[in-house]
PDB file of C-alpha atoms in Angstrom:
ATOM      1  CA  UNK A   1     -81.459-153.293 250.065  1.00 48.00           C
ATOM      2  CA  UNK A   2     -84.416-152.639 252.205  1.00 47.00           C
ATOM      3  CA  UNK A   3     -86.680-155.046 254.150  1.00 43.00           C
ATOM      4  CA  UNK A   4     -89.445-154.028 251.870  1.00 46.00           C
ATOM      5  CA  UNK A   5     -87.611-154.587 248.177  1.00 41.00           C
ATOM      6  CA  UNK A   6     -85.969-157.688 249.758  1.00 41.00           C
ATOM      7  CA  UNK A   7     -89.603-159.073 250.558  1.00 40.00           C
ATOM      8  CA  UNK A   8     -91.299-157.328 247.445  1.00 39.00           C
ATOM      9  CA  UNK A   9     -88.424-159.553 245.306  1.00 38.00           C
ATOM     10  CA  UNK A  10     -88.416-162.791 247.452  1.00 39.00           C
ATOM     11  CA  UNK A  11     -92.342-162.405 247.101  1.00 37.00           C
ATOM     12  CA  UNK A  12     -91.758-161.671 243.129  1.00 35.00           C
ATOM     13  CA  UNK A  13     -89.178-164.993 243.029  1.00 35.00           C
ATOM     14  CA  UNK A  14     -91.033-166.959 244.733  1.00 37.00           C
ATOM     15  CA  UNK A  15     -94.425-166.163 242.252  1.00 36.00           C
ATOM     16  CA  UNK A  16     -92.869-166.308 239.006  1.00 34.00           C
ATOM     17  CA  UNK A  17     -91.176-170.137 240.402  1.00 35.00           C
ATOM     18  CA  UNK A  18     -95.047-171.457 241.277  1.00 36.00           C
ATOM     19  CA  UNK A  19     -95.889-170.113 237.859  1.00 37.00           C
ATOM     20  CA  UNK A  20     -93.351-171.834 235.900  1.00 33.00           C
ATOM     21  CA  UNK A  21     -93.496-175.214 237.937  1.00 36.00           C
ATOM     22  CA  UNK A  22     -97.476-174.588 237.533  1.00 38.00           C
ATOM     23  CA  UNK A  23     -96.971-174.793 233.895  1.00 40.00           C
ATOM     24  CA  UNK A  24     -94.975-177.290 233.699  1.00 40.00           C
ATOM     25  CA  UNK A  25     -97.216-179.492 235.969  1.00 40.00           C
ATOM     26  CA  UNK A  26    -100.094-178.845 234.052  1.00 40.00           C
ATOM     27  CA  UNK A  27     -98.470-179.634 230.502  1.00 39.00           C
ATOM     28  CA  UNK A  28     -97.265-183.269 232.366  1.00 39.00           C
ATOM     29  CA  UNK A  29    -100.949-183.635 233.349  1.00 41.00           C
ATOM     30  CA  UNK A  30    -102.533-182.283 230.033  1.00 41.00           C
ATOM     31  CA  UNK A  31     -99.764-185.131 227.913  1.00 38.00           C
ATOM     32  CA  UNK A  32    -101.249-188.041 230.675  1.00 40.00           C
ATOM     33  CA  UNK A  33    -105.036-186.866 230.388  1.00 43.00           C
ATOM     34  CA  UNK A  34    -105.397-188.710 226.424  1.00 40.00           C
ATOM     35  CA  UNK A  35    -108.883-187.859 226.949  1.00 40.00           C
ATOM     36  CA  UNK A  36    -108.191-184.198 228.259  1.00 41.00           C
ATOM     37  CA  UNK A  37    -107.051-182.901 224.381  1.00 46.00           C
ATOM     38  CA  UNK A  38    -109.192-182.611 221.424  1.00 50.00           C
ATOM     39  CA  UNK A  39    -111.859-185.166 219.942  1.00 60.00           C
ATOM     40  CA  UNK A  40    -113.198-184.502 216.429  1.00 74.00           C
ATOM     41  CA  UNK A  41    -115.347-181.232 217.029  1.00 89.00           C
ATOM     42  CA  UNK A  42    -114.518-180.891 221.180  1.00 91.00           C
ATOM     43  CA  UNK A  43    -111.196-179.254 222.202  1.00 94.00           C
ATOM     44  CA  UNK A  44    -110.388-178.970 225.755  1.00 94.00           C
ATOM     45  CA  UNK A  45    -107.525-176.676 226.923  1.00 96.00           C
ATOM     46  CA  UNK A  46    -106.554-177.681 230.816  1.00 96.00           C
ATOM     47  CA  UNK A  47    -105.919-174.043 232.921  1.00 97.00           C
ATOM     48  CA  UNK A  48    -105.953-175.344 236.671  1.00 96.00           C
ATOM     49  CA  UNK A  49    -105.137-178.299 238.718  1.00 96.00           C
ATOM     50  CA  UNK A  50    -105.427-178.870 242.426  1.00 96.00           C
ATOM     51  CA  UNK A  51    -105.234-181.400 245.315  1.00 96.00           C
ATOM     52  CA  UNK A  52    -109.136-180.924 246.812  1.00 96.00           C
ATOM     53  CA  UNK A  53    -110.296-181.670 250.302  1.00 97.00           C
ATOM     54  CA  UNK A  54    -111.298-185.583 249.308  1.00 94.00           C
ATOM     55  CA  UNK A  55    -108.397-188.082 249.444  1.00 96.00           C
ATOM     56  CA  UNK A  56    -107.603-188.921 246.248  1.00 96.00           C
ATOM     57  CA  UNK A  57    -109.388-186.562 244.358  1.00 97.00           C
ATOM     58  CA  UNK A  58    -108.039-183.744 242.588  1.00 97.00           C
ATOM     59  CA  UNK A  59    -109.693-180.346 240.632  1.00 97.00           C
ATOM     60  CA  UNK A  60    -109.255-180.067 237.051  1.00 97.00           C
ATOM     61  CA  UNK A  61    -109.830-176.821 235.056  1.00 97.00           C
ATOM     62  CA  UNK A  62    -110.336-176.243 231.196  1.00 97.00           C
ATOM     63  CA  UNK A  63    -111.482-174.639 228.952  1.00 97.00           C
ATOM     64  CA  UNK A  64    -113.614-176.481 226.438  1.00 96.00           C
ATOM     65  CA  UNK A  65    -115.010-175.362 222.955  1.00 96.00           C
ATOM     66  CA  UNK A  66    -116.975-177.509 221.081  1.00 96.00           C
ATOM     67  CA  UNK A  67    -117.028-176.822 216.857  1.00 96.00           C
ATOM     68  CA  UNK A  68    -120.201-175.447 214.980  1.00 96.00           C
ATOM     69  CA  UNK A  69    -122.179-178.666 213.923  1.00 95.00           C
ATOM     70  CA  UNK A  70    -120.152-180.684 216.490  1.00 95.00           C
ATOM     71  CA  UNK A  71    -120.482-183.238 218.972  1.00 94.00           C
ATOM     72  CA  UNK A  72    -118.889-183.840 222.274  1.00 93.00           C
ATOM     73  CA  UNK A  73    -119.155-187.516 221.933  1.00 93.00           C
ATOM     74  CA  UNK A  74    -120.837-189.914 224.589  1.00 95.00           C
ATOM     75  CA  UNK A  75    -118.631-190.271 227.886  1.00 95.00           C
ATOM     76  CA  UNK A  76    -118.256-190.125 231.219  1.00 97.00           C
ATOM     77  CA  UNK A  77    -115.944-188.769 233.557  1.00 97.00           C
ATOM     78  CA  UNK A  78    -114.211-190.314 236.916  1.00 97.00           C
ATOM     79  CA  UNK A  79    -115.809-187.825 239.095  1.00 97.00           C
ATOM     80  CA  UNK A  80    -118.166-184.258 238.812  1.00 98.00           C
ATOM     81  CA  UNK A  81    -118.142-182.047 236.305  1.00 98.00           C
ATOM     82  CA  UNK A  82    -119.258-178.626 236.235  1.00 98.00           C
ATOM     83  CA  UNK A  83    -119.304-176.494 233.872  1.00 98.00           C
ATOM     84  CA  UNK A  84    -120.176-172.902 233.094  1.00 98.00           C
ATOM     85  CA  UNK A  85    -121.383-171.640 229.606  1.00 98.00           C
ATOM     86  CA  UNK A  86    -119.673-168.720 227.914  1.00 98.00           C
ATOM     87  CA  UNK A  87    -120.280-168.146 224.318  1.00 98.00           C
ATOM     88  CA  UNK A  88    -123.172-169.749 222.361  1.00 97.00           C
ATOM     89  CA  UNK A  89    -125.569-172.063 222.855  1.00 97.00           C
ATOM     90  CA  UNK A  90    -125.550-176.114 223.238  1.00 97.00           C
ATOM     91  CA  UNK A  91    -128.012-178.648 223.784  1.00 97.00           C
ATOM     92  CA  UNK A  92    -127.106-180.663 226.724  1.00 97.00           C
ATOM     93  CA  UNK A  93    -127.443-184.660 226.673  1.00 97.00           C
ATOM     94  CA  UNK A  94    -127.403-186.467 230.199  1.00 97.00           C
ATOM     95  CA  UNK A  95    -128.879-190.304 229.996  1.00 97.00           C
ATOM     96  CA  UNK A  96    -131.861-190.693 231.781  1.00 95.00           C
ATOM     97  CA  UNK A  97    -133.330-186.743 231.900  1.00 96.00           C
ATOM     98  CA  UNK A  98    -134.662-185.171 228.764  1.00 97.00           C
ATOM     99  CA  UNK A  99    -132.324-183.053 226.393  1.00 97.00           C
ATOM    100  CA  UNK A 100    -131.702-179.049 227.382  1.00 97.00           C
ATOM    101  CA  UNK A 101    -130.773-176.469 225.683  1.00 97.00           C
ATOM    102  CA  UNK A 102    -128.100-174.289 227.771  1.00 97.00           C
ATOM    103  CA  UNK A 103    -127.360-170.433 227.019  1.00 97.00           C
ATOM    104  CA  UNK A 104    -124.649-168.319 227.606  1.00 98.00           C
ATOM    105  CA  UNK A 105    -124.252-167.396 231.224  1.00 98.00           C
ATOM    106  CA  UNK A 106    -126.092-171.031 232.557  1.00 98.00           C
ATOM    107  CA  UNK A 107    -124.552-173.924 234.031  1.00 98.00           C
ATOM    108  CA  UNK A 108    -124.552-177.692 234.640  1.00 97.00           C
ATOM    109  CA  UNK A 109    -123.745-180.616 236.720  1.00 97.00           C
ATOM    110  CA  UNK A 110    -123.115-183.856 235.521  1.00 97.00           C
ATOM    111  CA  UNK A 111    -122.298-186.671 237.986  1.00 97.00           C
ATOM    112  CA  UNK A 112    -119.483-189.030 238.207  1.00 97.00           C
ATOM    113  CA  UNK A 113    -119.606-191.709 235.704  1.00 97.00           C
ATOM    114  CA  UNK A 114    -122.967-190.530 233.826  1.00 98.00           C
ATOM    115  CA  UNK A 115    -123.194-190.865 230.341  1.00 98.00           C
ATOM    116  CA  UNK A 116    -123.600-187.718 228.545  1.00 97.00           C
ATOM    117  CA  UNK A 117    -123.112-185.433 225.640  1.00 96.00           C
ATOM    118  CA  UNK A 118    -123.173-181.873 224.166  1.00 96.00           C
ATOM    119  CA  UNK A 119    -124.395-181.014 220.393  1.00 96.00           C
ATOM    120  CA  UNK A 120    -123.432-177.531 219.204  1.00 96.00           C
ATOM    121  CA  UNK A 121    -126.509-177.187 216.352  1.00 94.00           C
ATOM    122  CA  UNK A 122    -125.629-173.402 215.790  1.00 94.00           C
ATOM    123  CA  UNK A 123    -123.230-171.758 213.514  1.00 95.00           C
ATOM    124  CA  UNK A 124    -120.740-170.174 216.111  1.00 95.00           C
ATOM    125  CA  UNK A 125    -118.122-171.902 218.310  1.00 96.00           C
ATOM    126  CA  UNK A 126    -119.812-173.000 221.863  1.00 97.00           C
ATOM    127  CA  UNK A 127    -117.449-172.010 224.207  1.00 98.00           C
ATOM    128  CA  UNK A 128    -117.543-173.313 228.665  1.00 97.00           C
ATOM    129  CA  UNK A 129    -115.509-173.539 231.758  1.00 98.00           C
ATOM    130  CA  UNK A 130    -115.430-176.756 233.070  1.00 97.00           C
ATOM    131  CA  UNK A 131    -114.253-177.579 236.362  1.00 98.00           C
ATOM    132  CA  UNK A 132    -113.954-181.594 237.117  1.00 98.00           C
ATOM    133  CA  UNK A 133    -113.336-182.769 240.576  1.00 97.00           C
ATOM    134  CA  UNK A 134    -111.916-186.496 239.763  1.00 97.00           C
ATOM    135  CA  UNK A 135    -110.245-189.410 240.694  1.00 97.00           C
ATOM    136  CA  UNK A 136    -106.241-188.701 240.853  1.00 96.00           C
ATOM    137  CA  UNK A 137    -105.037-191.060 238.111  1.00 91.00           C
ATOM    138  CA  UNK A 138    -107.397-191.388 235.663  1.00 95.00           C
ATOM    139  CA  UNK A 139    -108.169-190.473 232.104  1.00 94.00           C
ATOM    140  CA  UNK A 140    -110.261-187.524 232.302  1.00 95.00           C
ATOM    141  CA  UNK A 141    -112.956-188.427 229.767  1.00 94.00           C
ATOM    142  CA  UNK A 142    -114.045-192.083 228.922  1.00 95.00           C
ATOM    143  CA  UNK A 143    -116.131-193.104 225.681  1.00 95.00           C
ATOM    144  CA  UNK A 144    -119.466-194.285 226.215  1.00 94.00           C
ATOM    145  CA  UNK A 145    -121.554-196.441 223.839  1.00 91.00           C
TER     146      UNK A 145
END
């Protein structure tokens, strides 16, 4: 076998092993995130984790779709969230600004531990991105009053 198909299938073996132990390490972290799965009309579908460059922080990546007529539900999260909109259209409820209304193609911030909220008033699925850079450990989404 030549240098180049040993390397080409060492490079192949070693890529489909990081995909399966990705999996596998993201279904463990999706089954200990009970705030990471679905809530009445919010569903959140985790894609990525990562260490980050802050001790004791880690990246979280989902995809999130929240239900014609739906709510997100008040909460807050253990660290930043930001999130990219897709599909639709959502109004966007952070405590302490006034309400927006975010578009297809925007994005937001929310920061560590503020309450907020998303209401999808239209008739189609709203559907984001969200990445959340949070503390290693902890549910990803907390109620909020």
């Amino acid at each position: 076998m030549s240098l180049i198909r040993r390397a080409s299938f060492s490079t192949l073996l070693c890529s489909s092993a990081f995909m399966l132990f990705s999996q596998n390490a993201l279904a463990q972290a999706a089954a200990a995130q009970p705030g990471a799965a679905q809530t009445g009309g919010l569903s959140r579908t985790m894609v990525g984790k990562a260490d980050v460059s802050v001790p004791g922080r880690e990246a979280l990546v989902a995809k999130v779709e929240v239900a014609p007529g739906s709510r997100a539900g008040r909460h807050t999260h253990p660290g930043d969230e930001i999130s990219y909109i897709s599909e639709g259209e959502v109004d966007l409820l952070i405590d302490g600004q006034p309400p927006r209304t975010l578009k297809a193609g925007e994005t937001f911030v929310v920061p560590a531990g503020v309450i907020h909220d998303a209401h999808n008033a239209s008739n189609g699925t709203v559907k984001l991105i969200g990445v959340y850079v949070v503390e290693k450990g902890k549910p990803l989404a907390t109620p909020a009053p």
